[in-house]
Coordinates of C-alpha atoms in Angstrom, one line a residue:
M24 CA -10.7 25.8 -11.7
I25 CA -13.7 26.9 -13.8
E26 CA -13.7 23.5 -15.4
H27 CA -13.8 21.8 -12.0
M28 CA -16.6 24.1 -10.7
F29 CA -18.7 23.4 -13.8
E30 CA -18.4 19.6 -13.6
W31 CA -18.8 19.6 -9.9
S32 CA -22.0 21.5 -10.2
D33 CA -23.4 18.7 -12.5
A34 CA -22.3 16.0 -10.1
A35 CA -23.8 17.8 -7.1
H36 CA -27.1 17.8 -8.8
G37 CA -27.1 14.1 -9.6
G38 CA -26.1 14.4 -13.2
S39 CA -29.4 15.9 -14.3
H40 CA -28.0 17.4 -17.5
P41 CA -25.9 14.6 -19.2
A42 CA -26.3 16.0 -22.7
R43 CA -25.2 19.4 -21.6
V44 CA -22.1 18.2 -19.8
S45 CA -21.3 15.8 -22.7
R46 CA -21.3 18.7 -25.1
A47 CA -19.2 20.8 -22.8
R48 CA -16.5 18.1 -22.7
T49 CA -16.6 17.8 -26.5
G50 CA -15.5 21.4 -26.6
G51 CA -13.2 21.1 -23.6
P52 CA -9.8 19.7 -22.8
G53 CA -10.1 16.4 -24.6
A54 CA -10.9 17.9 -28.0
A55 CA -8.6 18.9 -30.9
R56 CA -9.3 22.6 -31.4
A57 CA -7.5 25.5 -32.8
P58 CA -6.0 27.9 -30.3
V59 CA -8.0 30.9 -29.3
V60 CA -6.8 34.0 -31.2
P61 CA -7.1 37.7 -30.0
G62 CA -10.3 39.5 -30.7
P63 CA -13.9 38.7 -30.1
P64 CA -14.2 34.9 -29.7
A65 CA -16.6 33.1 -32.0
P66 CA -19.4 31.1 -30.3
S67 CA -18.2 27.6 -29.4
P68 CA -20.3 24.5 -29.9
V69 CA -21.0 24.6 -26.2
E70 CA -22.5 28.1 -26.5
A71 CA -24.7 27.0 -29.4
V72 CA -26.3 24.5 -27.1
L73 CA -26.6 26.3 -23.9
G74 CA -29.5 28.7 -23.8
S75 CA -29.1 31.3 -21.0
A76 CA -26.6 34.1 -21.0
V77 CA -25.1 32.8 -17.8
E78 CA -24.5 29.4 -19.3
R79 CA -22.9 31.0 -22.4
E80 CA -20.6 33.1 -20.3
L81 CA -19.6 30.1 -18.2
A82 CA -18.9 28.0 -21.3
R83 CA -16.7 30.8 -22.7
M84 CA -14.8 31.0 -19.4
V85 CA -14.2 27.2 -19.5
D86 CA -12.9 27.4 -23.1
E87 CA -10.6 30.4 -22.4
V88 CA -9.1 28.7 -19.2
F89 CA -7.9 25.4 -20.6
V90 CA -8.7 24.9 -24.3
P91 CA -5.6 26.8 -25.9
D92 CA -3.0 24.7 -24.0
V93 CA -4.7 21.4 -24.6
A94 CA -5.5 22.2 -28.2
W95 CA -1.8 22.9 -28.8
F96 CA -1.0 19.4 -27.5
A97 CA -3.8 17.8 -29.5
N98 CA -2.3 19.3 -32.6
G99 CA 0.9 17.5 -31.9
D100 CA 3.2 20.5 -31.5
R101 CA 6.0 19.4 -29.2
A102 CA 8.0 22.5 -29.4
R103 CA 7.1 23.7 -25.9
A104 CA 7.8 20.3 -24.4
A105 CA 11.2 20.3 -26.1
V106 CA 12.3 23.6 -24.6
E107 CA 10.5 23.2 -21.2
P108 CA 13.0 22.7 -18.4
A109 CA 13.0 19.1 -17.3
A110 CA 12.7 20.1 -13.6
S111 CA 9.6 22.2 -14.1
L112 CA 8.0 19.6 -16.3
A113 CA 8.5 16.9 -13.7
A114 CA 7.2 19.2 -11.0
E115 CA 4.2 20.1 -13.1
L116 CA 3.4 16.4 -13.8
D117 CA 3.8 15.6 -10.1
A118 CA 1.3 18.2 -9.1
A119 CA -1.2 17.6 -11.9
L120 CA -4.6 16.0 -11.1
P121 CA -5.8 13.3 -13.4
G122 CA -8.3 14.1 -16.1
P123 CA -8.5 14.7 -19.8
G124 CA -6.1 17.6 -19.7
L125 CA -3.3 15.6 -18.1
A126 CA -4.0 12.7 -20.5
S127 CA -3.6 15.0 -23.5
R128 CA -0.4 16.5 -22.0
L129 CA 1.1 13.0 -21.5
V130 CA 0.1 11.8 -25.0
A131 CA 2.1 14.7 -26.5
L132 CA 5.3 13.9 -24.6
E133 CA 8.0 11.8 -26.3
P134 CA 9.6 9.5 -23.7
A135 CA 12.9 9.3 -25.6
D136 CA 13.3 13.1 -25.1
L137 CA 12.9 13.0 -21.3
D138 CA 15.5 12.5 -18.5
D139 CA 15.2 9.7 -16.0
H140 CA 13.6 11.8 -13.3
T141 CA 10.9 13.1 -15.6
L142 CA 10.2 9.6 -17.0
V143 CA 9.3 8.4 -13.5
E144 CA 6.9 11.3 -13.1
V145 CA 5.4 10.5 -16.5
L146 CA 4.9 6.9 -15.3
A147 CA 3.3 8.1 -12.1
A148 CA 1.0 10.5 -14.0
W149 CA -0.2 7.8 -16.4
E150 CA -1.0 5.6 -13.3
R151 CA -3.1 8.5 -11.9
V152 CA -4.9 8.8 -15.2
A153 CA -5.5 5.1 -15.2
A154 CA -7.0 5.3 -11.7
W155 CA -9.2 8.2 -12.7
A156 CA -10.5 6.1 -15.7
Q157 CA -11.1 3.2 -13.4
A158 CA -13.2 5.4 -11.1
G159 CA -15.3 6.3 -14.2
S160 CA -15.7 2.6 -15.0
A161 CA -16.8 1.9 -11.4
R162 CA -19.4 4.7 -11.5
A163 CA -20.8 3.3 -14.7
L164 CA -21.0 -0.2 -13.3
A165 CA -22.5 1.1 -10.0
E166 CA -25.3 2.7 -12.0
L167 CA -25.9 -0.6 -13.9
L168 CA -26.0 -2.5 -10.6
E169 CA -28.5 0.0 -9.2
R170 CA -30.8 -0.3 -12.2
T171 CA -31.0 -4.1 -11.9
R172 CA -31.3 -4.1 -8.1
G173 CA -34.2 -6.3 -7.0
S174 CA -34.6 -8.0 -10.4
A175 CA -33.6 -11.4 -11.6
E176 CA -31.0 -9.7 -13.8
H177 CA -29.0 -8.4 -10.9
E178 CA -27.4 -11.7 -10.1
F179 CA -26.1 -12.0 -13.6
T180 CA -24.8 -8.5 -14.1
V181 CA -21.3 -9.8 -13.4
D182 CA -21.7 -12.3 -16.2
G183 CA -22.5 -9.6 -18.7
V184 CA -19.4 -7.7 -17.6
A185 CA -17.3 -10.8 -17.9
A186 CA -18.6 -11.5 -21.4
R187 CA -18.2 -7.9 -22.6
L188 CA -14.7 -7.5 -21.3
G189 CA -13.4 -11.0 -22.1
M190 CA -12.5 -11.8 -18.5
T191 CA -13.3 -14.5 -16.0
R192 CA -16.3 -14.3 -13.7
H193 CA -13.9 -13.9 -10.8
A194 CA -12.2 -10.9 -12.4
A195 CA -15.5 -9.3 -13.2
A196 CA -16.7 -9.9 -9.7
Q197 CA -13.7 -7.8 -8.5
L198 CA -14.9 -4.9 -10.7
V199 CA -18.3 -5.3 -9.1
T200 CA -16.8 -5.2 -5.6
V201 CA -15.1 -1.9 -6.4
A202 CA -18.2 -0.4 -8.1
H203 CA -20.4 -1.4 -5.2
G204 CA -17.9 -0.4 -2.6
T205 CA -17.1 3.0 -4.0
A206 CA -20.8 3.8 -4.3
G207 CA -21.1 3.3 -0.5
L208 CA -17.7 4.8 0.5
P209 CA -17.4 8.2 -1.3
E210 CA -14.0 8.7 0.4
V211 CA -12.6 5.7 -1.6
A212 CA -14.3 6.9 -4.8
D213 CA -12.7 10.3 -4.4
A214 CA -9.2 8.8 -3.7
L215 CA -9.5 6.6 -6.8
A216 CA -10.7 9.4 -9.0
T217 CA -7.9 11.7 -7.9
G218 CA -5.3 9.0 -8.5
R219 CA -4.2 8.8 -4.8
I220 CA -5.0 5.0 -4.9
D221 CA -5.4 2.5 -7.7
R222 CA -8.1 -0.1 -8.2
R223 CA -6.3 -2.8 -6.1
K224 CA -6.0 -0.4 -3.2
A225 CA -9.6 0.6 -3.6
E226 CA -10.6 -3.1 -3.5
T227 CA -8.4 -3.6 -0.4
L228 CA -10.1 -0.7 1.4
I229 CA -13.5 -2.1 0.4
A230 CA -13.1 -5.8 1.0
T231 CA -10.5 -6.3 3.8
G232 CA -12.0 -7.6 7.0
R233 CA -15.7 -8.1 8.0
L234 CA -16.6 -4.8 9.6
P235 CA -20.2 -3.5 9.2
D236 CA -20.5 -0.6 6.9
D237 CA -20.6 2.2 9.5
R238 CA -17.5 0.9 11.3
R239 CA -15.7 0.2 8.0
R240 CA -16.1 3.8 7.1
A241 CA -14.3 4.8 10.4
A242 CA -11.5 2.3 9.6
V243 CA -11.1 3.6 6.1
R244 CA -11.0 7.2 7.2
E245 CA -8.3 6.2 9.6
V246 CA -5.9 4.6 7.1
L247 CA -6.8 6.6 3.9
P248 CA -4.4 9.5 4.5
E249 CA -1.5 7.0 4.3
A250 CA -2.9 4.8 1.5
E251 CA -1.0 6.5 -1.3
R252 CA 2.4 5.5 0.0
L253 CA 1.5 2.1 1.3
T254 CA 1.6 -1.1 -0.7
V255 CA -1.5 -3.3 -0.8
P256 CA -0.2 -5.7 1.9
Q257 CA 0.7 -2.8 4.1
L258 CA -2.7 -1.2 3.6
R259 CA -4.4 -4.5 4.4
E260 CA -2.4 -4.7 7.6
R261 CA -3.3 -1.2 8.7
L262 CA -7.0 -1.9 8.0
R263 CA -6.9 -5.1 10.1
R264 CA -5.2 -3.2 13.0
A265 CA -7.9 -0.5 12.7
E266 CA -10.6 -3.1 12.6
I267 CA -9.4 -4.7 15.8
R268 CA -9.1 -1.4 17.6
I269 CA -12.5 -0.1 16.4
D270 CA -14.4 -3.4 17.1
P271 CA -12.3 -5.6 19.5
D272 CA -15.3 -7.7 20.6
G273 CA -16.4 -8.3 17.0
A274 CA -12.8 -9.1 16.0
E275 CA -12.7 -11.8 18.7
R276 CA -16.0 -13.3 17.6
R277 CA -14.9 -13.4 14.0
H278 CA -11.6 -15.0 15.0
H279 CA -13.4 -17.8 16.8
A280 CA -15.7 -18.4 13.9
A281 CA -12.9 -18.5 11.4
R282 CA -10.9 -20.8 13.6
S283 CA -13.5 -23.5 13.3
E284 CA -12.9 -23.5 9.5
R285 CA -9.2 -24.5 9.7
F286 CA -8.0 -27.2 7.3
V287 CA -5.1 -28.8 5.5
R288 CA -5.5 -29.7 1.8
L289 CA -3.4 -31.3 -0.9
E290 CA -3.6 -29.9 -4.4
P291 CA -1.8 -32.0 -7.1
V292 CA 0.0 -30.0 -9.9
D293 CA 2.2 -30.7 -12.8
D294 CA 5.6 -32.5 -12.8
A295 CA 4.7 -34.8 -9.9
M296 CA 4.5 -31.9 -7.5
A297 CA 1.8 -30.7 -5.2
Y298 CA 0.7 -27.8 -2.9
L299 CA 0.1 -28.6 0.7
T300 CA -2.0 -25.8 2.1
A301 CA -2.9 -25.2 5.7
Y302 CA -5.5 -22.6 6.9
L303 CA -4.5 -22.1 10.5
P304 CA -4.9 -19.6 13.3
A305 CA -2.2 -17.0 12.9
D306 CA -0.4 -17.9 16.2
D307 CA -0.3 -21.6 15.2
A308 CA 0.9 -20.8 11.7
A309 CA 3.7 -18.6 13.2
R310 CA 4.8 -21.4 15.5
V311 CA 4.9 -23.9 12.6
L312 CA 7.0 -21.5 10.5
A313 CA 9.3 -20.8 13.4
A314 CA 9.9 -24.5 13.8
V315 CA 10.7 -24.9 10.1
E316 CA 13.0 -21.9 10.1
Q317 CA 14.9 -23.1 13.1
V318 CA 15.8 -26.3 11.2
A319 CA 16.0 -24.8 7.7
V320 CA 18.3 -21.8 8.3
P321 CA 21.2 -23.8 9.9
M322 CA 20.7 -26.4 7.2
H323 CA 21.1 -23.8 4.5
R324 CA 24.3 -22.5 6.1
T325 CA 26.0 -25.8 6.4
P326 CA 29.3 -25.8 4.5
G327 CA 28.9 -27.4 1.1
E328 CA 25.0 -27.0 1.1
T329 CA 23.7 -26.2 -2.4
R330 CA 20.0 -26.2 -1.8
R331 CA 18.1 -22.8 -1.8
L332 CA 16.7 -21.6 1.5
D333 CA 13.2 -22.3 0.3
A334 CA 14.1 -25.8 -0.6
C335 CA 15.6 -26.3 2.9
R336 CA 12.4 -25.0 4.4
A337 CA 10.4 -27.5 2.3
D338 CA 12.7 -30.4 3.4
A339 CA 12.6 -29.2 7.0
L340 CA 8.8 -29.2 7.0
V341 CA 8.6 -32.8 5.6
G342 CA 11.3 -34.0 8.0
L343 CA 9.6 -32.5 11.1
V344 CA 6.1 -33.7 10.1
T345 CA 7.1 -37.2 9.2
G346 CA 9.4 -37.5 12.2
D347 CA 12.6 -38.0 10.2
L348 CA 14.0 -34.8 11.8
T349 CA 14.0 -33.6 15.4
P350 CA 13.0 -30.0 16.2
T351 CA 16.8 -29.3 16.6
G352 CA 17.4 -30.5 13.0
S353 CA 19.0 -33.8 13.9
V354 CA 18.1 -37.0 12.1
H355 CA 16.3 -39.3 14.5
G356 CA 18.7 -41.8 16.0
S357 CA 21.7 -39.7 15.1
A358 CA 23.7 -37.2 17.1
T359 CA 24.6 -35.1 14.1
G360 CA 22.8 -32.2 12.7
P361 CA 22.7 -28.4 13.1
A362 CA 21.2 -28.5 16.6
T363 CA 20.3 -25.1 18.0
G364 CA 19.5 -26.1 21.6
R365 CA 16.4 -23.8 21.8
R366 CA 12.7 -24.1 21.3
P367 CA 11.3 -22.4 18.2
G368 CA 9.7 -19.1 19.1
V369 CA 7.5 -16.4 17.8
Q370 CA 7.6 -12.6 18.5
V371 CA 4.4 -10.8 19.5
T372 CA 4.4 -7.1 20.6
V373 CA 1.6 -6.2 23.0
A374 CA 0.9 -3.2 25.2
A375 CA 1.4 -3.8 29.0
S376 CA -2.1 -2.3 29.5
T377 CA -3.5 -5.1 27.2
L378 CA -1.7 -7.8 29.1
L379 CA -3.2 -6.5 32.4
G380 CA -6.7 -6.5 30.9
A381 CA -7.1 -2.7 31.0
D382 CA -7.9 -2.6 27.3
D383 CA -8.1 -4.7 24.2
L384 CA -5.6 -3.2 21.8
P385 CA -4.4 -5.4 19.0
G386 CA -1.1 -7.3 19.4
L387 CA 1.4 -7.3 16.5
L388 CA 2.5 -10.9 15.6
A389 CA 5.8 -10.9 13.7
G390 CA 5.4 -12.2 10.1
H391 CA 1.6 -11.7 10.3
G392 CA 0.5 -8.4 11.6
P393 CA -2.3 -7.4 14.0
V394 CA -4.1 -10.0 16.1
P395 CA -6.9 -9.7 18.6
A396 CA -5.9 -9.0 22.2
A397 CA -6.9 -12.5 23.4
V398 CA -4.5 -14.1 20.9
A399 CA -1.6 -11.9 22.0
R400 CA -2.4 -12.6 25.7
A401 CA -2.4 -16.4 25.0
L402 CA 1.1 -16.2 23.4
A403 CA 2.4 -14.1 26.2
A404 CA 1.0 -16.5 28.8
D405 CA 2.9 -19.5 27.4
P406 CA 4.9 -20.9 30.3
D407 CA 8.1 -20.9 28.2
A408 CA 7.6 -17.4 26.9
T409 CA 10.5 -14.9 27.4
W410 CA 9.3 -11.3 28.0
R411 CA 11.4 -8.4 26.9
R412 CA 10.4 -4.9 27.9
I413 CA 10.3 -2.4 25.0
L414 CA 10.4 1.3 25.8
T415 CA 8.7 3.6 23.2
D416 CA 8.7 7.4 22.7
P417 CA 5.3 8.5 24.0
A418 CA 5.0 11.2 21.2
T419 CA 5.8 8.9 18.3
G420 CA 5.3 5.4 19.5
V421 CA 8.8 4.5 18.1
L422 CA 11.2 2.2 19.9
T423 CA 13.9 4.0 21.9
D424 CA 17.6 3.4 21.6
L425 CA 20.3 1.1 22.8
S426 CA 24.0 1.5 21.8
S427 CA 27.3 -0.2 21.6
R428 CA 30.9 0.6 20.6
S429 CA 31.5 -2.7 18.9
Y430 CA 30.9 -3.3 15.2
R431 CA 28.5 -6.2 15.8
P432 CA 25.3 -5.3 17.7
S433 CA 24.8 -7.1 21.0
P434 CA 21.9 -9.6 21.1
A435 CA 19.8 -7.1 23.0
L436 CA 20.5 -4.4 20.5
R437 CA 19.8 -6.7 17.5
A438 CA 16.6 -7.8 19.1
A439 CA 15.6 -4.2 19.7
V440 CA 16.3 -3.2 16.1
I441 CA 14.4 -6.2 14.7
A442 CA 11.4 -5.4 17.0
R443 CA 11.5 -1.8 15.9
D444 CA 11.8 -2.3 12.1
I445 CA 9.6 -5.4 11.8
T446 CA 10.6 -5.6 8.0
C447 CA 13.4 -4.4 5.7
T448 CA 13.3 -0.6 5.8
F449 CA 13.1 -0.1 2.0
P450 CA 9.7 1.4 1.3
G451 CA 7.2 -1.3 0.7
C452 CA 9.5 -4.3 1.3
R453 CA 8.0 -7.0 3.4
V454 CA 11.0 -9.3 4.1
P455 CA 10.9 -9.9 7.9
A456 CA 13.6 -8.1 9.9
W457 CA 14.9 -11.2 11.5
R458 CA 15.8 -12.5 8.0
T459 CA 17.7 -9.3 7.1
D460 CA 21.2 -7.8 7.6
L461 CA 21.6 -5.1 10.2
D462 CA 23.3 -2.4 8.2
H463 CA 25.1 0.7 9.5
L464 CA 23.6 3.8 7.9
D465 CA 26.9 5.6 8.3
P466 CA 29.7 3.1 7.6
F467 CA 31.5 1.8 10.7
D468 CA 34.8 3.5 11.2
P469 CA 37.1 1.5 13.5
D470 CA 39.3 4.5 14.1
R471 CA 36.4 6.6 15.5
D472 CA 36.3 6.7 19.3
A473 CA 32.5 7.0 19.7
P474 CA 29.5 4.7 19.7
Q475 CA 28.5 3.9 16.1
T476 CA 26.6 0.6 16.6
H477 CA 23.3 2.0 18.0
G478 CA 19.7 2.1 17.0
D479 CA 19.9 5.4 15.2
N480 CA 22.6 4.1 12.9
L481 CA 21.3 0.6 12.4
H482 CA 18.4 -0.6 10.2
A483 CA 17.2 -3.9 8.8
L484 CA 17.9 -4.4 5.1
C485 CA 17.2 -7.5 3.0
R486 CA 20.0 -8.6 0.7
T487 CA 18.4 -7.0 -2.4
H488 CA 18.1 -3.6 -0.8
H489 CA 21.4 -3.9 1.0
R490 CA 22.9 -4.3 -2.5
A491 CA 20.8 -1.4 -3.8
K492 CA 22.4 0.9 -1.0
T493 CA 25.9 -0.4 -1.5
L494 CA 26.0 -0.9 -5.3
G495 CA 22.9 0.6 -6.8
G496 CA 23.3 4.3 -6.2
W497 CA 20.7 4.6 -3.5
H498 CA 21.4 6.9 -0.6
V499 CA 19.8 6.3 2.8
T500 CA 19.3 8.7 5.8
H501 CA 17.5 8.2 9.1
D502 CA 15.7 10.9 11.2
P503 CA 16.0 9.8 14.9
A504 CA 13.4 12.4 16.0
T505 CA 10.6 10.8 13.8
G506 CA 12.0 7.3 13.1
T507 CA 11.6 7.9 9.4
T508 CA 14.1 6.4 6.9
R509 CA 14.5 8.3 3.7
W510 CA 15.7 6.6 0.5
T511 CA 17.0 8.8 -2.4
A512 CA 16.9 7.1 -5.8
P513 CA 19.5 7.6 -8.5
T514 CA 16.9 9.7 -10.3
G515 CA 16.7 12.1 -7.3
H516 CA 13.3 10.9 -6.1
Q517 CA 13.0 10.7 -2.4
H518 CA 10.9 8.0 -0.7
D519 CA 10.1 8.0 3.1
R520 CA 9.6 4.8 5.0
P521 CA 7.9 5.8 8.3
P522 CA 8.7 3.9 11.4
T523 CA 6.7 0.8 12.4
I524 CA 4.8 1.9 15.5
A525 CA 5.9 -0.5 18.3
D526 CA 3.3 0.8 20.7
P527 CA -0.1 -0.6 19.7
A528 CA -1.8 2.2 21.6
H529 CA -0.2 4.9 19.5
R530 CA -2.1 6.4 16.6
P531 CA -0.2 8.7 14.2
P532 CA -1.8 12.1 13.7
R533 CA -4.2 12.2 10.8
E534 CA -2.9 14.1 7.7
E535 CA -5.5 16.4 6.2
G536 CA -5.5 17.0 2.5
P537 CA -5.5 20.4 1.0
P538 CA -8.8 22.3 1.1
G539 CA -11.2 21.3 -1.7
S540 CA -9.2 18.2 -2.6
T541 CA -12.1 15.9 -3.4
A542 CA -12.4 14.3 -6.8
E543 CA -15.6 16.1 -7.7
Q544 CA -14.2 19.5 -7.0
Q545 CA -10.9 19.1 -8.8
T546 CA -11.3 16.6 -11.6
G547 CA -15.0 16.2 -12.3
P548 CA -16.5 12.8 -12.8
P549 CA -14.8 10.5 -15.3
P550 CA -14.6 9.0 -17.8
F551 CA -13.3 11.4 -20.4

């Protein structure tokens, strides 16, 4: 704690004593020093530099608090690590904040001597240290950008970074984005420096959407408590939802402006192949994909079919666009084909209050994410649209239950589970729920005279994570009260997948971090 107070004091005063802090770190947790022995301590290099009695006393306290343990690791003595119980070591690493002390501790560990559970914590700890170092890199680059602001050099700072680091200008520009953004959003800078997010998540928080700075800060504060457990695509979706909720009129204007830029392009590539890229409004793109899926999925399931599903999708797209296939999958002029007899459809979830015009909450377009209220209303107003009422728990926003005594869920129950889960329920998996298996959490017992096929016992699993549950040693439980699915790995790690909120009006309670959990208070400014 003394270390953190000392470095925080420097940061709070704008880094006015760089030489003093530099010398303090030289004698601190990153240095190889002999352990402190009993008796009057000899003056450290820090004390030799600092002039006042108060500063000398503070330096001695800093040394006494953390130097002995770190010096022991720097000297390469692994005896303590060898006898330290694995559980306590894993817990220690899990709780450790990134910085020079944690880096030294990790360097001294021998991966071959650790159990699986601890190895995962070592990996996570190294990633936090990497994020902390990236925060230091961003601070340095932000200072460089500030020094060149207003000059002709400013435009080409990114080129200097690219040349020095041996990277493309685009990659260097991403570093500039993070540096500039963290300077303006201290919450993101703190999260990066404490290892709660990595550089990709920081860039997502900074660059997703087109909100003005003041409203972006509100959106970032809304999603930041969940950022550590979210993947980058999930974090981007949460930001877009917050963006629409915070600035619905602006979201609508930006959608109309972006819509005018739609295009279709052909990009030739090797082996006589090409990419056909379409930039479309999200609702149009969802309809196109639904039409392709309606033809491709039955095509893939035809007995004797050897093409991959992706290849069937590509062939279905070509057939539909060129007119060789009908929307039902039949060849033009032929009565054969995997006809489905129904029009391709998309799923959008929208609050009744939004449909009635009482508010402008974002709709949730399956396969895409949040869309402005006007887009959701247009989809719902389609003359051929089928409306399905979805009841949600007012406290949690989670879809309520339906049940059945049969093994296979009814069409209504299946639709309800798909609408609830949105994607596969493995943490971070993005496979759409309509493409997954509906798995019984507790295996179905035909001899049991009670409903087993109900929402609390069903969840969507893609084939990969269905196999992980069945064959890979993963254990899954579901909490009906909160809607949270908990996955327990073979290593014993537990990972929660919170429910997808079906009610667009619901906002989960904000999680507050522990007191004094900012980067400056706990880790000091990197780099080490």
